[in-house]
Steps between C-alpha positions, in 0.01 A plus 500: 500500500779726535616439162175583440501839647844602526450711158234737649650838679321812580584871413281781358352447219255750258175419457366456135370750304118502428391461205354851415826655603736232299315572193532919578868381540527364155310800344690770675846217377357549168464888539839513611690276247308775213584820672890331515480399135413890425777611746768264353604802207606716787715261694813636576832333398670533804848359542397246781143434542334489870577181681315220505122495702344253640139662411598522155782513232452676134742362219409695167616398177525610157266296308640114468324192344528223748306189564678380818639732762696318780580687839804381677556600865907523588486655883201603751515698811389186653433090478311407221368753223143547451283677248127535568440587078697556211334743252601516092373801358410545143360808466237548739443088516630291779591179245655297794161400624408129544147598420637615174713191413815564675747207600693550830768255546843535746794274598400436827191635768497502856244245641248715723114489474462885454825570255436312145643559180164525352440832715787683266235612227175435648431872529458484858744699776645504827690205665251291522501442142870464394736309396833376713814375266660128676851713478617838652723535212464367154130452522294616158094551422438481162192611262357348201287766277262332276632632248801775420450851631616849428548566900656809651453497854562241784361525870536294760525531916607293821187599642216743359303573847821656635503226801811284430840657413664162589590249157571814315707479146779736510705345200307392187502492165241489239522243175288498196472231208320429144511151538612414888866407363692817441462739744547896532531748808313731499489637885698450814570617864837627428419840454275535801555703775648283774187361709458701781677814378350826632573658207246181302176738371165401313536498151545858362326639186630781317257738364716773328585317132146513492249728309304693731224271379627215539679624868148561659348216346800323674476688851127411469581110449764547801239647720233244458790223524591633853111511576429119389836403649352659870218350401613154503666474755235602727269224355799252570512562810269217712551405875761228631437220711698263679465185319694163383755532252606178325914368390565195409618311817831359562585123592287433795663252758376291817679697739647251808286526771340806394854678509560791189867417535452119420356450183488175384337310176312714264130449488263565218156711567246266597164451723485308843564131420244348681242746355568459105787366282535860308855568447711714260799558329766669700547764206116618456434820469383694798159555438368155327652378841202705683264455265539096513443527883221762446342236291540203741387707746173586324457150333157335474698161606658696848194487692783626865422841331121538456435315834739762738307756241216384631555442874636813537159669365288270719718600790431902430109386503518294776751588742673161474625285172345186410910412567521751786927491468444736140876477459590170530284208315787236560579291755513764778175643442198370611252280292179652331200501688344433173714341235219455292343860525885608401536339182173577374566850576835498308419334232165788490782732503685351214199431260405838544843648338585596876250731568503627821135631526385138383626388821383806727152482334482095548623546936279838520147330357614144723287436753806359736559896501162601502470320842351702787785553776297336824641255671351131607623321777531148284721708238708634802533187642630335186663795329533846732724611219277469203777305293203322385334751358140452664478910580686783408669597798561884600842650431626906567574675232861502428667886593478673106123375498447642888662829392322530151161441652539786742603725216183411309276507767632898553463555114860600514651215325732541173397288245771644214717235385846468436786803610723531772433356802432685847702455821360389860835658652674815545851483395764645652863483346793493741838257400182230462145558427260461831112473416197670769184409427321782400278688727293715209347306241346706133425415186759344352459207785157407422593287242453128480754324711661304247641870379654491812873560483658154687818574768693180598475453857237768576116437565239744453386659818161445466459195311798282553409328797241335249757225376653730215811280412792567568677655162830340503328143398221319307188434649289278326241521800433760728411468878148577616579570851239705763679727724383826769777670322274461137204657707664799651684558158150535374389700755725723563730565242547835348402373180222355617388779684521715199277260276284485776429843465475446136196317547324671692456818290441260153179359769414858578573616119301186380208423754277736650354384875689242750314240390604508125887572620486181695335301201735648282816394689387140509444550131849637470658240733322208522309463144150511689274639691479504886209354646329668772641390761829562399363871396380567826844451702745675210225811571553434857844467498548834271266650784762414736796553363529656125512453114879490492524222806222331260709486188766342677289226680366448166802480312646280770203266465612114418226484248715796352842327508376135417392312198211361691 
């Protein structure tokens, strides 16, 4: 499994482009290759030309039939070179295209699943979509036209999005042929500034040979290329994540008694033995490695998968998993309670095409969970725990569905989706970072829980001490534990305090006498309606005390914090 793995490293990584703003790209691309073509008459023939860019290089040429043009990379500023597309310009036509019948070809590519030679002329950008030559010296692309053009301009770049400066070409030269025998240089790097030079400037156009004509018309095509150029790169510009990147691995070893330092036999990437027989290769590439476990993983004839699918969504409805150790299904767990019930439920899962809601709609409209809660003594006596299956026994809610509740209840809870997250601490930066819960609570905590930014080794103050794990480890099933300090967390808390509040002006903003206040809060609360007995003492009790001690009690209540 390591061999499996051992190719899959994290860094940042840009999101794709969508697809309205890759096709502006390649229309704006378009606009800016024309406005070059019309600038190319007033490039000036400077001595040594700026050096070489990783957004983007300009070779212009006198006019020159070729068929093949062959790019041959002699130094980089670093490892490998890359190239995310190589452009052949004749006229105002990109002729390198694939799409228009264009052959790449090289003497050797780097094997990674994002760098592939068919990337060099697929009329796509960035470094996602490049190519990597096998050599850091010595390495060629190559282009096969269609058929023989009169080209005059070449383009290419490291990296067109501006985000990678790494791979970069800094000696080159440039070959065209008729016939892909005899060749002819027609550009090079020699002449370049050196790369990195202060002195290295955008490419300089020279306005003064001109007519006055033909000068504004050329200032004109200058000012709408520095537009379009501004332009794009504002459009290129997406957000990073951090994310796998993917290398090929190196030899992976059985290391002697787990030791780094004492490698010994190489092992190919391959499944657990006693689960399956799927090996590989020791050379496969990187990803069909991950995609041959994905698939055993997610086969039809690997029923381990659908069945801990399934027992982990029983155990969310339930409280408990038909296998109540969720984690471990071998020979440490503990046996099904119903095998039977198990099987049928994975193999439901798989003959649906894994649907999820298939499964939640089939347990939701069951009538095992459509039992009433109430206990019977010969049940009890056989089976206090239920295992069985013969009610549905009452469980608290865990702390995110506790905390959520309240916020509804108030009318104060958040329901926007993704964004940053919100903090239940106050930091406070000395040589190490110290977190205080936070005594004032606004808007930007009232979201759900799970937006809830996680500190190792910290609980919330107020909802903790309801079995919140523990962030430093996997827990595949919580606690459900009933303390005093859960009850005066939810009575006196700040927070809670504050919501408490909360509801009492949405009842006095929502219902007009006690009575429909009271009825309202159960409604809120409890999903019904108070009878009128249990009217009478929440008016009495208000009588006695107040609508704020009220919203606490209430919110307090265990048919408020328990599925009953």
């Amino acid at each position: 499994m390591q061999a499996v793995f051992s190719g899959v490293n994290h860094a940042e990584r840009a999101l794709p482009l969508r697809d309205d703003a890759r096709k502006q790209l390649e229309e704006i691309d378009r606009q800016i290759a024309d406005a070059r073509q019309h600038l190319s008459p007033f490039v000036a023939k400077d001595v040594s030309r700026p050096a070489v860019d990783a957004k983007g290089n300009v070779e212009n040429l006198e006019p020159i039939d070729a068929r093949f043009v062959r790019f041959t990379i002699q130094a980089t500023n670093q490892s490998q070179p890359c190239i995310d597309e190589l452009e052949i310009f004749s006229g105002d036509q990109n002729v390198a295209l694939a799409s228009g019948g264009a052959i790449a070809t090289s003497n050797g590519d780097f094997v990674h699943p994002l760098h592939k030679l068919e990337h060099i002329n697929d009329g796509r950008f960035g470094n996602a979509r490049s190519w990597i030559a096998a050599k850091a010296a010595g390495g060629w692309v190559q282009i096969e036209l269609p058929k023989t053009h009169a080209i005059d301009r070449i383009q290419w770049a490291r990296d067109s999005e501006g985000r990678y400066r790494d791979r970069l070409a800094t000696e080159y030269r440039i070959e065209i042929s008729i016939d892909g025998d005899a060749w002819t240089e027609v550009a090079n790097g020699a002449d370049r500034l050196p790369h990195g030079d202060s002195s290295a400037t955008p490419i300089r156009y020279d306005f003064a040979r001109a007519t006055e004509a033909e000068a504004e018309m050329g200032r004109q095509q200058l000012q709408r290329l520095e537009e379009l150029n501004s332009l794009r790169e504002s459009l290129s510009k997406t957000p990073t994540v951090y994310a796998g990147t993917f290398s090929q691995p190196a030899p992976t070893h059985r290391l002697n008694r787990g030791e780094i330092g004492s490698p010994r036999e190489q092992v190919a990437p391959a499944a657990i033995r006693s689960l399956t027989d799927l090996s590989l290769a020791s050379d496969t590439p990187e990803q069909q490695r991950r995609v041959a476990i994905a698939n055993w993983i997610a086969s039809a004839d690997n029923p381990l998968t659908a069945r801990v699918f399934v027992n982990r969504i029983w155990q969310f409805h339930f409280g408990t998993g038909i296998v109540d150790t969720p984690s471990d299904f071998g020979g440490n767990g503990t046996p099904p309670t119903h095998p039977q019930l198990l099987d049928w439920l994975a193999a439901e899962l798989i003959d649906s095409g894994w649907s999820t809601k298939h499964i939640h709609r089939l347990i939701l409209t069951s009538k095992a969970w459509q039992q009433d809660s109430l206990p019977r003594d010969q049940g009890l006596a056989v089976d206090a725990s239920s295992r069985l299956l013969w009610r549905f026994p009452p469980r608290r809610l865990s702390a995110e569905a506790i905390r959520d509740s309240i916020l509804s209840v108030t009318g104060k809870l958040d329901l926007k989706q993704g964004g940053p997250g919100f903090s239940a601490f106050e930091i406070e930066p000395e040589n190490v970072r110290h977190y205080f819960p936070k005594k004032d609570f606004g808007p930007a905590d009232w979201r759900r829980m799970v937006y809830m930014t996680r500190v190792r080794q910290e609980r919330d103050a107020v909802f903790g001490v309801f079995d919140c794990p523990d962030f430093n480890q996997v827990v595949p099933q919580r606690n459900r534990s009933t303390t005093p300090l859960q009850a005066l967390n939810l009575l006196n808390s700040r927070f809670v305090l504050q919501q408490a509040d909360f509801l009492v002006q949405r009842l006095e903003s929502e219902a007009s006498d006690p009575a429909a206040k009271v009825a309202l809060a159960y409604q809120l609360c409890f999903s019904r309606l108070p009878d009128a007995e249990e009217s009478t003492a929440a008016l009495a009790f208000i009588e006695q005390n107040d609508w704020q001690q009220f919203a606490r009690a209430i919110l307090n209540a265990n048919e408020f914090v328990f599925v009953p």
